[in-house]
Short mmCIF file of C-alpha atoms and ligand atoms in Angstrom, two decimals:
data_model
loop_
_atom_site.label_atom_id
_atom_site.label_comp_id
_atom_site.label_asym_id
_atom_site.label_seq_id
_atom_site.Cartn_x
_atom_site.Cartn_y
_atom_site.Cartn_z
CA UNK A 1 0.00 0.00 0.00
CA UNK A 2 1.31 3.55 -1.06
CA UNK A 3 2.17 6.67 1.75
CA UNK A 4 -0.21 8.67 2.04
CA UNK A 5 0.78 12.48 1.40
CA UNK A 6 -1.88 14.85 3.39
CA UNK A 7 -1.59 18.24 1.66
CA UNK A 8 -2.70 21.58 1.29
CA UNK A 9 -2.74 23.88 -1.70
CA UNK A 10 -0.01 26.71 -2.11
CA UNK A 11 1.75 24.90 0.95
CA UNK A 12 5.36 23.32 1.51
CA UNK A 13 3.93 19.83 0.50
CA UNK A 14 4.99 21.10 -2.88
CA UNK A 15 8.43 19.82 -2.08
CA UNK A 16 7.22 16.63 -0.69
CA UNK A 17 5.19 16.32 -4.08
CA UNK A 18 8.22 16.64 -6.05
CA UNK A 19 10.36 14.53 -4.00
CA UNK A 20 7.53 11.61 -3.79
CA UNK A 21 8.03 12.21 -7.82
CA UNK A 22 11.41 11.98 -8.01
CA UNK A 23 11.92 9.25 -6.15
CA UNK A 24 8.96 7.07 -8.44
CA UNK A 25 7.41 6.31 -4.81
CA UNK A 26 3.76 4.97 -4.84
CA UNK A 27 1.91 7.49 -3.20
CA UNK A 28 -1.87 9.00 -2.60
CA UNK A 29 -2.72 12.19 -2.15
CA UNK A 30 -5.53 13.77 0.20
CA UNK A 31 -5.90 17.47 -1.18
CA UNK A 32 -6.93 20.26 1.62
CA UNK A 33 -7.93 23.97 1.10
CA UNK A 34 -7.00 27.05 2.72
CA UNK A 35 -9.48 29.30 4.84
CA UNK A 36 -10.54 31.60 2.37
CA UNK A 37 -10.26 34.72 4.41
CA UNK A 38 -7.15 33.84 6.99
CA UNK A 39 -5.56 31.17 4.67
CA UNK A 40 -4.83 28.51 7.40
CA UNK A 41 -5.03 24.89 6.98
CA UNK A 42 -8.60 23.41 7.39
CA UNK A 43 -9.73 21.45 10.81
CA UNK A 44 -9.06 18.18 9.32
CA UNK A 45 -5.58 18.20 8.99
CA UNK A 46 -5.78 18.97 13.03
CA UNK A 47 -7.59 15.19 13.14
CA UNK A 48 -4.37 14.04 11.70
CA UNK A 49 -1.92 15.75 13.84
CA UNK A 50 -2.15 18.02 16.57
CA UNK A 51 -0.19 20.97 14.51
CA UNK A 52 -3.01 20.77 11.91
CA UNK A 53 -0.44 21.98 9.20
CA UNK A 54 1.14 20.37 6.03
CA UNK A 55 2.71 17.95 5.01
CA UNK A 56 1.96 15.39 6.90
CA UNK A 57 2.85 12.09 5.69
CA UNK A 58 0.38 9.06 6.93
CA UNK A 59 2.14 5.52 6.56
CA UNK A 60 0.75 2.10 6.03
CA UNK A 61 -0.06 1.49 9.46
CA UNK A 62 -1.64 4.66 10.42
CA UNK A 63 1.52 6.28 11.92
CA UNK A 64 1.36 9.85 10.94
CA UNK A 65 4.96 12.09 10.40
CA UNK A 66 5.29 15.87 10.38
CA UNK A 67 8.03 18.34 9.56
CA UNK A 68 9.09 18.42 6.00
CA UNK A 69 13.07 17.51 6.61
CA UNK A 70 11.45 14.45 9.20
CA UNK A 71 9.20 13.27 6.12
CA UNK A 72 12.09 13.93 3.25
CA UNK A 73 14.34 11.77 5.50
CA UNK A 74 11.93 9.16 5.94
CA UNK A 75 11.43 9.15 2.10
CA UNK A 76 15.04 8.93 1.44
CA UNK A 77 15.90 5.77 3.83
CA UNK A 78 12.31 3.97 2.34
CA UNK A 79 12.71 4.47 -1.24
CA UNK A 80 16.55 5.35 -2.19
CA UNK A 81 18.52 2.74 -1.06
CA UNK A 82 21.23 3.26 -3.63
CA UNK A 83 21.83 7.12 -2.73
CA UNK A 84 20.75 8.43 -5.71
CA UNK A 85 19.36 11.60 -4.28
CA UNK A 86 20.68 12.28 -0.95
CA UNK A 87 24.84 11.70 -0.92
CA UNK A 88 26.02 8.35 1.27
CA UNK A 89 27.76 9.23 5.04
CA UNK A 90 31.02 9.03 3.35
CA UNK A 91 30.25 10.85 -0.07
CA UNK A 92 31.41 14.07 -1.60
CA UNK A 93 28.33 16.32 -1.32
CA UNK A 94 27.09 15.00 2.14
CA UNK A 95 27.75 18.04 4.43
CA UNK A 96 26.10 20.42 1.70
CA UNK A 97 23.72 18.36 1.48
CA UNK A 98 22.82 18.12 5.21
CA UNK A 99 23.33 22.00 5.51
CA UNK A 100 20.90 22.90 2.76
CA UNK A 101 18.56 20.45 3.58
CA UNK A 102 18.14 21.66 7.57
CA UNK A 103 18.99 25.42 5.54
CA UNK A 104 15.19 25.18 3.81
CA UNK A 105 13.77 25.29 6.88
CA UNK A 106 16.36 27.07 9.05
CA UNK A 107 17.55 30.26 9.58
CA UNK A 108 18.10 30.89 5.81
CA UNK A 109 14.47 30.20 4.66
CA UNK A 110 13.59 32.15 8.57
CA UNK A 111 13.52 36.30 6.85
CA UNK A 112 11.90 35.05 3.34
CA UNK A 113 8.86 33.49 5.96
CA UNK A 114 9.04 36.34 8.42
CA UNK A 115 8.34 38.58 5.08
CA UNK A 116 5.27 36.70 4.84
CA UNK A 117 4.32 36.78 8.10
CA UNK A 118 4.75 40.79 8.49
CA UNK A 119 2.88 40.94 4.98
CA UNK A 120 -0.30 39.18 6.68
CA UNK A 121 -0.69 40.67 9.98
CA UNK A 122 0.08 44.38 9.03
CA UNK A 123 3.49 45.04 9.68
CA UNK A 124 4.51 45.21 6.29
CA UNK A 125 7.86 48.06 6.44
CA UNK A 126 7.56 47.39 10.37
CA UNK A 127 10.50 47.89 12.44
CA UNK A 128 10.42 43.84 12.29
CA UNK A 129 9.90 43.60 8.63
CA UNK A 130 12.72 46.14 8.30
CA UNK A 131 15.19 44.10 10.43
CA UNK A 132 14.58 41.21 8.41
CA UNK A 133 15.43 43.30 5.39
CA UNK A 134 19.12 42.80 6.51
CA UNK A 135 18.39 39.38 7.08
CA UNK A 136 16.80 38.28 4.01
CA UNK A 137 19.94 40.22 1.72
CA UNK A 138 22.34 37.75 4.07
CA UNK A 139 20.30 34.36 3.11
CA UNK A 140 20.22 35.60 -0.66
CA UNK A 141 23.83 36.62 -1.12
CA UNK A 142 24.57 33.04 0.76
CA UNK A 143 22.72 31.50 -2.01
CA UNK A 144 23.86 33.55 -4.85
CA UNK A 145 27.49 32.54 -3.50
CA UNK A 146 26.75 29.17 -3.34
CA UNK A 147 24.82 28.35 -6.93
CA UNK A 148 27.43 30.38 -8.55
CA UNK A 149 30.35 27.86 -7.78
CA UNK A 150 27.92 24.41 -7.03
CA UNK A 151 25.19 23.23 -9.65
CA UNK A 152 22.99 21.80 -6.83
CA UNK A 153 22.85 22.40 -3.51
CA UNK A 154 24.71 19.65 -2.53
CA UNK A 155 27.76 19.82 -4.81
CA UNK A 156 27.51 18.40 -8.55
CA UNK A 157 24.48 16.37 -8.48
CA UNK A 158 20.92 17.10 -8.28
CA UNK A 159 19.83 16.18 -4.50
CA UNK A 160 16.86 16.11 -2.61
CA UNK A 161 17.95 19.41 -0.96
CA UNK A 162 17.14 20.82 -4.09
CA UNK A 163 13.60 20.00 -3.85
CA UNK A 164 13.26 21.11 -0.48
CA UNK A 165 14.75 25.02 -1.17
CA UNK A 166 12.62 25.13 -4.17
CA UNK A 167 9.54 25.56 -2.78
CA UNK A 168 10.70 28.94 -1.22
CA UNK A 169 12.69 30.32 -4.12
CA UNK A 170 9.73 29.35 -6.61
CA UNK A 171 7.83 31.39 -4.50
CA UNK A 172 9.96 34.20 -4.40
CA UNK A 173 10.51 34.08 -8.03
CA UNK A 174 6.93 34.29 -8.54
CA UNK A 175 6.87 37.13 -6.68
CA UNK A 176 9.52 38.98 -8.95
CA UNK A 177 12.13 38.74 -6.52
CA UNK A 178 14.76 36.58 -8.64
CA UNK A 179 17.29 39.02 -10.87
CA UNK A 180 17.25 37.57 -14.20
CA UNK A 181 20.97 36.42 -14.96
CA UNK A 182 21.78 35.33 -11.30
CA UNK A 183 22.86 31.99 -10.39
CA UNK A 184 19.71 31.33 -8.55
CA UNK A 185 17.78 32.26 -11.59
CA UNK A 186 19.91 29.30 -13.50
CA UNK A 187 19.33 26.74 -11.01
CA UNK A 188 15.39 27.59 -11.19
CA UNK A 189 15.51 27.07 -15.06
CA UNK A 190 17.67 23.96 -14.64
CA UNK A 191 15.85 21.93 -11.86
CA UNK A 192 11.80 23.26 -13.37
CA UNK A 193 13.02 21.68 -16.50
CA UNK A 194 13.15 18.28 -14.41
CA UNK A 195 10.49 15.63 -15.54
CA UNK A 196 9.51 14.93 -11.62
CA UNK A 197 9.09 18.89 -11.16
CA UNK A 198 6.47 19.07 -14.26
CA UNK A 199 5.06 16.04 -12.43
CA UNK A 200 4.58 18.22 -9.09
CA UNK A 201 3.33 20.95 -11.19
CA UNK A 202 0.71 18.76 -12.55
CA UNK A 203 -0.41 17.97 -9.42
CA UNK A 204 -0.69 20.67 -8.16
CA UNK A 205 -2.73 22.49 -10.45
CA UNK A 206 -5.52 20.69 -9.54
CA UNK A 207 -5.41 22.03 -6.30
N1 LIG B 1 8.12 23.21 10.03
C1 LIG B 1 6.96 22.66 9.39
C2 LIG B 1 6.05 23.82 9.02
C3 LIG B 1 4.69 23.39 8.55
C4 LIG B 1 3.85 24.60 8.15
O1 LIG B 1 3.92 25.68 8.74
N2 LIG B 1 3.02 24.39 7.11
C5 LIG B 1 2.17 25.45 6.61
C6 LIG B 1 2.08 25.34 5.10
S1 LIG B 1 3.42 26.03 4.25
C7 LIG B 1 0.74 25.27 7.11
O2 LIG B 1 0.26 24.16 7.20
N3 LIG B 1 0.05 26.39 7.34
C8 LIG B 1 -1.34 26.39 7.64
C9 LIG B 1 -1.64 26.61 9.09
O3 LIG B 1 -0.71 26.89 9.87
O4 LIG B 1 -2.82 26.54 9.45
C10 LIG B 1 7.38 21.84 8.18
O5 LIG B 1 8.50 21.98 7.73
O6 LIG B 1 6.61 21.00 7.71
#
């Protein structure tokens, strides 16, 4: 019997979409909507787990996982046994990938949610919203420096850290915030030419 992936529209489960995808893992999908007016998860997903957010991943025998990384790991030890998206213990690529993998939902991705967050409640140019300014140009020019001398986030090779900052920087690029000729702007038209990302993108526009 397949995972089941419990997700909401517009949400981080994106990544987990993508990564079910490029992985070729059997998997269902329950599809939830977002309060119209406040644009939080639905009461159902708070049946599942006591959070109530996405993704939530619900496993053959009921168990239910939360936290993106948490699920993504899980993924990775059920259905790549030969490494071919996250880099063995002893590989070249394994401490990037770690970094950027904790990074997507760390203190880099931290500023480009707080922006949200500020957005939402009013405090849009906010002494808050202002200090994260600062922050937010820190966690860009780390990633600018990065893509411009690795591919991928982990090194060479396409990884499943990939998958899990793209969510984000999609998001951000939607919004116009991606300078055209950047390295980040490369590694968007690289990895949304990948078969398992058109995949996620179908699914997701029937959300
Ligand atoms: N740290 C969690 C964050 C989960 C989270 O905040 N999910 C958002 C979607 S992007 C959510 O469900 N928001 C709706 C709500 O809080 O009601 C993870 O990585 O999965």
């Amino acid at each position: 019997m397949p995972v089941t992936l419990h997700h909401l529209e517009l949400s981080r489960s994106e990544r987990i979409i993508w990564l079910l995808e490029e992985l070729n893992a059997p998997y269902e999908i329950k599809r939830y909507k977002r309060d119209p007016q406040v644009r939080l998860a639905p009461p159902e997903l708070a049946e599942k787990h006591p959070l109530g957010k996405a993704p939530l991943l619900e496993l053959e025998d009921g168990t239910v996982l939360a936290e993106t990384g948490a699920i993504a790991q899980y993924l990775l030890d059920t259905f790549d046994p030969d490494h071919a998206l996250h880099p063995a213990p002893d590989a070249p690529g394994r401490l990037k990938f770690l970094e950027w993998m904790h990074a997507s939902e760390g203190a880099v991705f931290l500023p480009f949610l707080m922006s949200t967050y500020c957005e939402a409640t009013g405090l849009k140019d906010s002494l808050l919203d202002q200090f994260m300014d600062g922050e937010r140009a820190k966690a860009f020019a780390h990633i600018e420096r990065h893509l411009s001398q690795n591919d991928y986030f982990a090194g060479e090779q396409f990884s499943a850290a990939d998958c899990l900052m793209g969510f984000q920087l999609d998001a951000i690029a939607k919004r116009g915030g991606v300078k055209d000729g950047s390295a980040l702007k490369a590694w968007l038209d690289r990895v949304q030419q990948r078969d398992a990302y058109q995949a996620m993108r179908k699914v997701t526009a029937e959300d």
